[in-house]
Amino acid sequence: METYLNLCVSEDILNVDEHESLPVDSDYPLLKRFAGYQDDISQPEFINSGTQGCVFRFKYNGHDLCLKVFRNWEYPRSLHDAMPFNVSRKTQRLLTPFARECRAFARLCDLQQNGTWAVRCHGWMYLSDNQIAPLKKISMKLRRDPEWVNARWAIVKDFLPGPPTSADLPAIFSNFDIAKKARILPGDAFAKNYRGPFIVDLGSSATFPFPRHFASQYSFDRFYKCCPEGVFEEDWLGSLIDE
């Protein structure tokens, strides 16, 4: 379990109901642990799966939460052919979707912005045999796919069922200021990755400072120079639900 400790996660417990006395802006953000990391996964329901992970809904203290279990990830096979091969193990781990998402949520937590631009995060967990067992029963990928059978790293978030609507656009647009101040470059700000006004998938994001071969200050500046008009093209807007 040491793979990500002190790289993008810490063993401190994340209290989503309290803020630190002063916000912290660290170059090395570490996501804190989910408070219920030792509890059983109660009433799990398979939601969907993608290239990065399987998503489940479950009950915790009477609330619906979302659990994203990340698949096993290898460099450079999980990236495109133009990526350099002489990359340190530390950098390889920073490039994983799990580490990317942890660092982005950790930065937002440090700045007391958890649940503002992105969905509220409840922390990370490393699933035990007993915790993964009920998930394997309802997910064939976790049960049979070689890239998923040993998947244990997960992030817990609020469960938000509703897709974005046209009424959410003003908040979606203005909330990019939060991401910019947090020095987060989103990798896939698409409608499918939003629930209401909140982005829910940060597995392709780059939280600066970031390995320079994989995300540059130029790309960060260019994104926010064009944002939001350059991000929300006609096909994105066409997928919104009108209220």
Rosetta silent file (secondary structure, phi, psi, omega in degrees, C-alpha in Angstrom):
SEQUENCE: METYLNLCVSEDILNVDEHESLPVDSDYPLLKRFAGYQDDISQPEFINSGTQGCVFRFKYNGHDLCLKVFRNWEYPRSLHDAMPFNVSRKTQRLLTPFARECRAFARLCDLQQNGTWAVRCHGWMYLSDNQIAPLKKISMKLRRDPEWVNARWAIVKDFLPGPPTSADLPAIFSNFDIAKKARILPGDAFAKNYRGPFIVDLGSSATFPFPRHFASQYSFDRFYKCCPEGVFEEDWLGSLIDE
SCORE:     score description
SCORE:     0.000 S_00000001
   1 L     0.000   -5.983 -175.484    0.000    0.000    0.000 S_00000001
   2 L   -72.933   -8.966 -172.180    3.057    2.255    0.231 S_00000001
   3 L   -48.755  -45.596 -173.603    2.979    3.006   -3.522 S_00000001
   4 L  -108.236   -5.602 -178.124    1.236    6.373   -3.196 S_00000001
   5 E   -62.129  132.763 -179.055    1.847    7.301    0.454 S_00000001
   6 L    64.518    7.723  171.817    3.487   10.724    0.805 S_00000001
   7 L  -103.326  -48.629  177.195    3.377   11.073   -2.982 S_00000001
   8 L  -141.753   -5.353  178.429   -0.293   11.969   -3.402 S_00000001
   9 E  -134.320  155.075  173.030   -2.003   10.571   -0.279 S_00000001
  10 E  -126.311  166.114 -179.986   -1.533   10.760    3.474 S_00000001
  11 E   -90.493    2.779  173.113   -2.864    8.563    6.273 S_00000001
  12 E   -66.455  152.218 -179.428   -4.577   11.510    7.974 S_00000001
  13 E   -90.767  133.747  178.840   -8.380   11.337    8.010 S_00000001
  14 L   -84.730  121.353  174.524  -10.311   13.830    5.888 S_00000001
  15 L  -101.620  105.026 -174.581  -13.047   15.636    7.809 S_00000001
  16 L   -75.367  -11.689 -177.572  -15.342   17.056    5.145 S_00000001
  17 L   -95.850   -4.755 -179.182  -17.353   19.043    7.695 S_00000001
  18 L  -129.667  149.279  175.074  -14.458   21.069    9.062 S_00000001
  19 L  -110.703  152.900  169.974  -11.844   23.365    7.543 S_00000001
  20 L   -63.867  160.292 -177.466   -8.354   24.053    8.725 S_00000001
  21 L   -62.524  -35.292  178.024   -8.028   27.463   10.396 S_00000001
  22 L  -133.563  141.153  177.350   -6.127   28.791    7.375 S_00000001
  23 L   -65.791  149.962 -179.965   -6.019   27.479    3.806 S_00000001
  24 L  -117.778  135.802  176.727   -2.785   25.832    2.693 S_00000001
  25 L  -119.524   90.767 -175.457   -1.330   26.074   -0.808 S_00000001
  26 L   -99.639  144.278  173.303    1.235   23.297   -1.036 S_00000001
  27 L   -73.564  -12.583 -177.493    3.265   22.279   -4.074 S_00000001
  28 L  -127.723   69.096 -176.857    2.891   18.708   -2.843 S_00000001
  29 L   -67.699  136.501  179.574   -0.807   18.208   -2.060 S_00000001
  30 L  -122.972  122.897  179.556   -1.686   14.955   -0.298 S_00000001
  31 E   -75.973  133.678  178.886   -5.257   13.690   -0.216 S_00000001
  32 E   -81.030  166.073 -172.497   -6.400   12.571    3.217 S_00000001
  33 E   -81.697  149.420  175.028   -8.058    9.248    3.912 S_00000001
  34 L   -65.492  133.928 -176.527  -11.793    8.505    3.850 S_00000001
  35 L   -60.114  -31.444 -178.557  -13.173    8.412    7.398 S_00000001
  36 L   -98.102   31.902 -172.414  -14.938    5.094    6.734 S_00000001
  37 L   -65.869  -18.494  179.118  -11.951    3.357    5.182 S_00000001
  38 L   -99.167   -5.711 -175.759  -12.289    0.347    7.519 S_00000001
  39 L   -81.405  159.772  173.901  -16.066   -0.039    7.185 S_00000001
  40 L   -65.766  151.874  173.601  -17.923   -2.500    4.987 S_00000001
  41 L   -83.089  105.547 -171.169  -19.089   -1.270    1.582 S_00000001
  42 E   -90.047  131.134  175.388  -22.819   -1.105    2.272 S_00000001
  43 E    49.908   53.888 -179.111  -25.468   -1.693   -0.422 S_00000001
  44 E   -68.797  145.021  177.896  -23.112   -1.261   -3.409 S_00000001
  45 E  -136.242  124.914  179.298  -24.630   -0.574   -6.818 S_00000001
  46 E   -70.074  130.580  179.566  -22.650   -0.651  -10.059 S_00000001
  47 E  -103.742  -58.394  177.092  -22.985    2.657  -11.955 S_00000001
  48 E  -168.675  176.308  175.895  -20.557    2.479  -14.877 S_00000001
  49 E  -141.963  154.999  179.053  -16.964    1.848  -15.904 S_00000001
  50 L  -142.306 -161.067 -177.881  -14.465    3.594  -18.151 S_00000001
  51 L   -71.709  -22.352 -176.323  -10.809    3.503  -19.074 S_00000001
  52 L   -98.177  -36.856 -174.158   -9.731    4.698  -15.628 S_00000001
  53 E  -167.722  172.422  173.477  -12.025    3.009  -13.175 S_00000001
  54 E  -103.376  139.145 -176.055  -15.278    1.407  -12.113 S_00000001
  55 E  -113.960  132.287 -179.922  -17.817    3.586  -10.332 S_00000001
  56 E  -128.333  152.228  170.523  -20.161    2.354   -7.619 S_00000001
  57 E  -103.254  141.063  177.246  -22.820    3.897   -5.453 S_00000001
  58 E  -151.260  168.120 -178.462  -22.919    2.856   -1.788 S_00000001
  59 E  -100.723  135.966  175.163  -24.389    3.850    1.560 S_00000001
  60 E  -144.392  118.453 -178.712  -22.372    5.463    4.336 S_00000001
  61 L    51.238   39.566  177.101  -23.955    6.826    7.509 S_00000001
  62 L    82.383    1.461 -178.262  -27.284    7.062    5.705 S_00000001
  63 E  -112.952  149.407  174.100  -25.887    9.000    2.733 S_00000001
  64 E   -82.630  123.665  175.864  -25.320    7.974   -0.877 S_00000001
  65 E  -122.694  165.239 -178.352  -21.647    8.171   -1.802 S_00000001
  66 E  -114.150  133.940  178.779  -19.712    7.342   -4.943 S_00000001
  67 E  -118.702  118.146  176.206  -16.716    4.991   -4.984 S_00000001
  68 E  -104.398  113.974  178.583  -14.329    5.098   -7.948 S_00000001
  69 E   -97.485  122.468 -173.619  -12.060    2.038   -8.053 S_00000001
  70 E   -89.359  136.908  179.062   -9.041    2.632  -10.291 S_00000001
  71 L   -73.156  163.348  174.699   -7.741   -0.061  -12.615 S_00000001
  72 L   -63.511  137.908 -172.037   -4.133   -1.187  -12.646 S_00000001
  73 L  -129.121  131.469  179.785   -2.110    1.310  -14.688 S_00000001
  74 L  -124.768  139.984  175.148    1.191    0.804  -16.483 S_00000001
  75 L  -101.431  137.608    1.537    3.513    3.321  -18.112 S_00000001
  76 L   -98.263    8.345 -173.756    3.851    3.836  -21.058 S_00000001
  77 L   -59.293  -28.431 -178.823    1.284    1.321  -22.309 S_00000001
  78 L   -83.694   -3.474  178.343   -1.527    3.399  -20.818 S_00000001
  79 L  -116.471  179.849 -178.627   -0.371    6.524  -22.674 S_00000001
  80 L   -83.928  171.170 -168.818    0.190    7.280  -26.342 S_00000001
  81 L   -66.598  -19.103 -175.038    3.329    6.353  -28.276 S_00000001
  82 L   -80.200   -1.790 -176.655    4.989    9.786  -28.118 S_00000001
  83 L   -73.357  141.651  178.097    5.688    9.555  -24.385 S_00000001
  84 L   -67.763  150.610 -177.005    9.352    9.353  -23.285 S_00000001
  85 L   -94.823  -27.622 -177.548   10.533    6.020  -21.877 S_00000001
  86 L   -84.700   69.988 -175.873   13.267    7.204  -19.479 S_00000001
  87 L  -117.160  134.449 -177.897   10.840    8.294  -16.788 S_00000001
  88 L   -65.659  158.688  178.583   11.433    7.785  -13.063 S_00000001
  89 H   -62.220  -36.746  178.156    9.171    5.531  -11.038 S_00000001
  90 H   -61.484  -46.537  179.337    8.001    8.543   -9.038 S_00000001
  91 H   -64.237  -40.306  178.121    6.938   10.374  -12.200 S_00000001
  92 H   -57.919  -41.184  179.320    5.237    7.252  -13.521 S_00000001
  93 H   -68.852  -36.600  178.064    3.147    7.086  -10.357 S_00000001
  94 H   -64.861  -23.592 -178.267    2.296   10.796  -10.591 S_00000001
  95 L   -83.985  -10.365 -178.524    0.928   10.163  -14.087 S_00000001
  96 L   -68.258  147.983  176.811   -1.593    7.555  -12.969 S_00000001
  97 H   -56.389  -35.247  178.682   -5.256    8.608  -12.970 S_00000001
  98 H   -62.740  -48.232 -179.540   -5.431    7.812   -9.250 S_00000001
  99 H   -65.547  -40.122  179.045   -2.547   10.149   -8.397 S_00000001
 100 H   -59.770  -45.618 -177.618   -3.847   12.870  -10.722 S_00000001
 101 H   -70.074  -39.251  177.896   -7.266   12.780   -9.094 S_00000001
 102 H   -60.218  -47.022 -175.966   -5.839   12.628   -5.575 S_00000001
 103 H   -66.530  -37.574  179.164   -3.598   15.650   -6.106 S_00000001
 104 H   -65.904  -48.030  179.325   -6.390   17.718   -7.655 S_00000001
 105 H   -65.953  -36.589  178.821   -8.841   16.988   -4.844 S_00000001
 106 H   -63.730  -41.853  178.262   -6.107   17.492   -2.242 S_00000001
 107 H   -61.690  -43.379  178.674   -5.270   20.925   -3.649 S_00000001
 108 H   -62.897  -40.495  177.051   -8.953   21.900   -3.533 S_00000001
 109 H   -63.800  -42.865 -179.806   -9.172   20.677    0.069 S_00000001
 110 H   -59.723  -35.076 -178.580   -6.027   22.615    0.996 S_00000001
 111 L   -91.040    9.668 -178.728   -7.583   25.790   -0.408 S_00000001
 112 L    59.134   39.660 -179.837  -10.894   25.100    1.364 S_00000001
 113 L  -120.969   22.326  177.783  -12.602   24.634   -1.991 S_00000001
 114 L   -67.236  122.714  179.812  -13.751   21.029   -1.599 S_00000001
 115 L    85.744   21.066  178.791  -17.181   20.738   -3.216 S_00000001
 116 L  -108.399  -71.615  175.586  -17.105   24.041   -5.112 S_00000001
 117 L   -77.708  -46.919  179.081  -15.714   23.564   -8.625 S_00000001
 118 E  -104.265  163.901  175.825  -15.539   19.769   -8.377 S_00000001
 119 L   -54.727  151.114  179.120  -17.780   17.323   -6.553 S_00000001
 120 L   -68.656  129.298 -179.415  -17.072   17.075   -2.836 S_00000001
 121 E   -98.644  141.279  179.175  -14.397   14.482   -2.137 S_00000001
 122 E  -106.959    0.638  176.758  -14.410   12.323    1.001 S_00000001
 123 E   113.268 -178.708 -177.270  -10.881   10.964    0.633 S_00000001
 124 E  -104.880  164.506  171.780   -9.075    7.869   -0.582 S_00000001
 125 E  -153.461  155.109  174.931   -9.098    4.260    0.532 S_00000001
 126 E  -112.139  112.362 -169.117   -7.268    1.019   -0.208 S_00000001
 127 L   -71.225  133.450  175.222   -9.883   -1.717   -0.422 S_00000001
 128 L   -81.278  172.639  177.368   -9.463   -4.839    1.689 S_00000001
 129 H   -58.521  -42.600 -179.101  -10.465   -8.324    0.518 S_00000001
 130 H   -67.307  -32.515 -179.555  -13.749   -8.018    2.404 S_00000001
 131 H   -77.116  -35.693 -178.097  -14.475   -4.602    0.885 S_00000001
 132 H   -78.302  -24.415 -175.077  -13.701   -5.584   -2.710 S_00000001
 133 H   -56.362  -50.376 -179.896  -15.683   -8.857   -2.535 S_00000001
 134 H   -67.138  -24.429  177.673  -19.210   -7.358   -2.860 S_00000001
 135 H   -73.347  -37.282  178.303  -17.992   -5.104   -5.690 S_00000001
 136 H   -65.699  -29.303  179.503  -16.664   -8.068   -7.653 S_00000001
 137 H   -65.983  -26.749 -176.011  -20.062   -9.722   -7.384 S_00000001
 138 H  -112.911    5.100  178.310  -21.672   -6.876   -9.338 S_00000001
 139 L  -134.247  113.519  179.253  -18.811   -5.989  -11.710 S_00000001
 140 H   -65.800  -32.744  179.288  -17.497   -8.487  -14.257 S_00000001
 141 H   -60.879  -48.723  179.959  -14.475   -6.259  -14.912 S_00000001
 142 H   -64.518  -26.318 -175.038  -13.315   -6.443  -11.319 S_00000001
 143 H   -85.396  -35.323 -168.711  -13.987  -10.160  -11.324 S_00000001
 144 H  -126.357  -27.970 -175.360  -12.382  -11.281  -14.599 S_00000001
 145 L   -72.148  126.536 -178.771  -10.412   -8.590  -16.428 S_00000001
 146 L   -57.297  -29.548 -179.392   -6.630   -9.004  -15.787 S_00000001
 147 L   -79.588   -4.183 -176.093   -6.219   -5.215  -15.611 S_00000001
 148 L  -122.520  -16.601 -170.669   -8.794   -4.980  -12.845 S_00000001
 149 L   -61.767  -28.682  179.372   -8.494   -8.113  -10.700 S_00000001
 150 L  -104.406   14.912 -179.632   -5.953   -6.490   -8.348 S_00000001
 151 L   -67.331  125.062 -178.999   -7.531   -3.018   -8.377 S_00000001
 152 L  -135.820  -23.714 -177.775   -7.692   -1.712   -4.793 S_00000001
 153 E   -76.576  133.928 -174.851   -7.004    2.039   -4.832 S_00000001
 154 E  -147.384  157.689  175.577  -10.203    4.095   -4.693 S_00000001
 155 E  -125.765  138.232 -178.631  -11.540    7.609   -4.110 S_00000001
 156 E  -106.309  134.542 -179.104  -14.829    8.414   -2.370 S_00000001
 157 E  -138.246  169.179  168.638  -17.000   11.345   -3.454 S_00000001
 158 E   -60.148  146.318  173.016  -20.538   12.619   -3.080 S_00000001
 159 L   -93.102  117.400  179.719  -22.966   10.745   -5.308 S_00000001
 160 L  -119.857  111.587 -172.993  -24.594   13.211   -7.701 S_00000001
 161 L   -82.539  -26.712 -168.512  -27.063   11.580  -10.109 S_00000001
 162 L   -85.622  135.893  174.228  -28.182   14.464  -12.321 S_00000001
 163 L   -71.199  165.982  179.381  -26.449   15.514  -15.562 S_00000001
 164 L   -68.386  149.622  175.824  -25.737   19.210  -16.181 S_00000001
 165 E  -117.870  168.924  178.176  -28.522   21.440  -17.440 S_00000001
 166 H   -61.114  -28.426  178.551  -28.433   24.717  -19.314 S_00000001
 167 H   -68.986  -18.954  179.956  -29.250   26.425  -15.997 S_00000001
 168 H   -82.285  -12.789 -173.075  -25.938   25.126  -14.609 S_00000001
 169 H   -57.670  -44.785  179.598  -23.831   26.905  -17.235 S_00000001
 170 H   -56.477  -43.264  178.836  -23.256   30.193  -15.345 S_00000001
 171 H   -68.157  -40.436  178.559  -21.895   28.290  -12.330 S_00000001
 172 H   -59.598  -45.711 -179.798  -19.865   25.948  -14.547 S_00000001
 173 H   -62.915  -51.464 -173.724  -18.279   28.923  -16.313 S_00000001
 174 H   -68.427  -28.886 -176.338  -17.520   30.965  -13.203 S_00000001
 175 L   -72.523  -11.099  174.616  -16.168   28.018  -11.226 S_00000001
 176 H   -65.858  -19.819  174.212  -13.220   27.659  -13.585 S_00000001
 177 H   -62.681  -34.290  178.255  -11.745   30.584  -11.640 S_00000001
 178 H   -66.589  -44.913  179.471  -11.456   28.198   -8.686 S_00000001
 179 H   -62.593  -39.146  179.741   -9.606   25.626  -10.782 S_00000001
 180 H   -64.968  -45.247  178.886   -7.253   28.295  -12.110 S_00000001
 181 H   -64.313  -29.749  178.458   -6.426   29.575   -8.618 S_00000001
 182 L   -82.071   -1.533 -179.678   -5.848   25.970   -7.549 S_00000001
 183 L    58.183   45.529  177.858   -3.409   25.553  -10.461 S_00000001
 184 E  -112.070  125.616  174.906   -5.356   22.614  -11.869 S_00000001
 185 E  -101.315  106.736 -178.803   -5.429   21.972  -15.611 S_00000001
 186 L   -70.118  140.129 -178.425   -8.483   19.787  -16.314 S_00000001
 187 L   -92.643  -22.337 -176.520   -7.904   17.075  -18.877 S_00000001
 188 L  -150.370   73.940  178.942  -11.467   16.304  -19.873 S_00000001
 189 L   -84.355   67.631 -179.444  -13.970   19.045  -19.096 S_00000001
 190 L  -106.769  158.154 -178.040  -16.758   17.351  -21.022 S_00000001
 191 H   -57.984  -34.807 -178.439  -20.455   17.263  -20.225 S_00000001
 192 H   -64.483  -19.977 -179.694  -20.292   13.517  -19.521 S_00000001
 193 H   -98.692   14.543  176.794  -17.917   14.272  -16.638 S_00000001
 194 E  -114.425  145.129  167.337  -20.291   16.745  -14.974 S_00000001
 195 E  -127.254  114.223 -171.119  -23.135   16.180  -12.554 S_00000001
 196 L    60.622 -138.148 -179.149  -25.073   19.388  -12.175 S_00000001
 197 L   -85.887    3.987 -172.694  -22.535   22.243  -12.020 S_00000001
 198 E  -104.629  133.800  169.697  -19.764   20.017  -10.617 S_00000001
 199 E   -77.216  137.813 -174.258  -17.019   18.226  -12.510 S_00000001
 200 L  -115.766   -9.814 -177.400  -16.741   14.700  -11.089 S_00000001
 201 L  -121.899  114.784  179.068  -13.764   13.193  -12.957 S_00000001
 202 L  -119.157   20.377 -176.944  -10.278   14.609  -12.405 S_00000001
 203 L   -71.630  -10.445  176.271   -8.308   11.523  -13.430 S_00000001
 204 L  -112.769    9.924 -176.651   -6.836   13.289  -16.471 S_00000001
 205 L   -80.412  161.640  173.831   -6.069   16.562  -14.711 S_00000001
 206 E  -123.870  119.302  179.022   -2.634   18.053  -14.050 S_00000001
 207 E  -102.069  116.914 -172.832   -2.107   19.797  -10.713 S_00000001
 208 L   -81.067  145.211    1.470    0.892   22.114  -10.882 S_00000001
 209 L   -70.856  144.954 -175.344    3.751   21.759  -10.341 S_00000001
 210 L  -135.251  150.243  177.931    3.555   18.746  -12.662 S_00000001
 211 L   -49.252  121.766 -165.619    6.235   16.797  -14.586 S_00000001
 212 L   -67.278  -22.101  177.565    7.027   19.243  -17.365 S_00000001
 213 L   -70.951  -14.703 -171.691    7.145   16.701  -20.198 S_00000001
 214 L  -116.341  -12.931  173.871    3.481   15.938  -19.590 S_00000001
 215 L  -163.673  126.906 -174.997    1.927   19.348  -18.820 S_00000001
 216 L  -111.223  162.537  173.876    3.484   22.755  -19.359 S_00000001
 217 H   -62.364  -32.790  177.659    2.834   26.233  -18.070 S_00000001
 218 H   -61.876  -45.507 -179.913    2.094   27.149  -21.683 S_00000001
 219 H   -65.227  -36.069  177.018   -0.719   24.591  -21.878 S_00000001
 220 H   -63.630  -50.262 -178.765   -2.091   25.845  -18.553 S_00000001
 221 H   -62.975  -40.268 -178.647   -2.046   29.497  -19.679 S_00000001
 222 H   -65.411  -41.242  179.634   -3.516   28.638  -23.076 S_00000001
 223 H   -60.191  -48.396 -175.416   -6.388   26.672  -21.538 S_00000001
 224 H   -79.040  -17.248  171.717   -7.435   29.482  -19.219 S_00000001
 225 H   -70.054  -36.104 -179.346   -6.967   32.117  -21.895 S_00000001
 226 H   -89.159  -14.695 -173.030   -9.552   30.267  -23.982 S_00000001
 227 L   -82.587  140.275    3.081  -11.722   29.202  -21.051 S_00000001
 228 L   -92.358  -11.602 -172.559  -14.638   28.916  -20.874 S_00000001
 229 L   -58.298  -39.385 -177.574  -15.558   29.785  -24.471 S_00000001
 230 L   -75.476  -14.999 -179.292  -12.867   27.564  -25.964 S_00000001
 231 L   -88.498  -39.512 -172.528  -13.844   24.619  -23.782 S_00000001
 232 L   -96.956   86.889 -179.812  -17.559   24.573  -24.359 S_00000001
 233 L   -85.364  177.621 -172.867  -18.024   23.864  -28.022 S_00000001
 234 H   -60.138  -37.948 -177.608  -21.308   23.208  -29.785 S_00000001
 235 H   -68.293  -31.057  176.588  -21.255   19.449  -29.208 S_00000001
 236 H   -68.146  -50.186 -178.394  -20.757   20.052  -25.435 S_00000001
 237 H   -63.862  -33.429 -179.338  -23.580   22.557  -25.260 S_00000001
 238 H   -68.178  -16.863 -179.375  -25.792   20.320  -27.371 S_00000001
 239 L   -90.695   -4.212  179.699  -25.593   17.584  -24.751 S_00000001
 240 L   -73.138  151.837  175.463  -27.043   19.761  -21.986 S_00000001
 241 E   -94.229  130.329  176.849  -30.543   19.202  -20.696 S_00000001
 242 L   -83.879  141.971  177.064  -32.846   22.216  -20.872 S_00000001
 243 L  -105.585    0.000    0.000  -34.966   22.989  -17.857 S_00000001
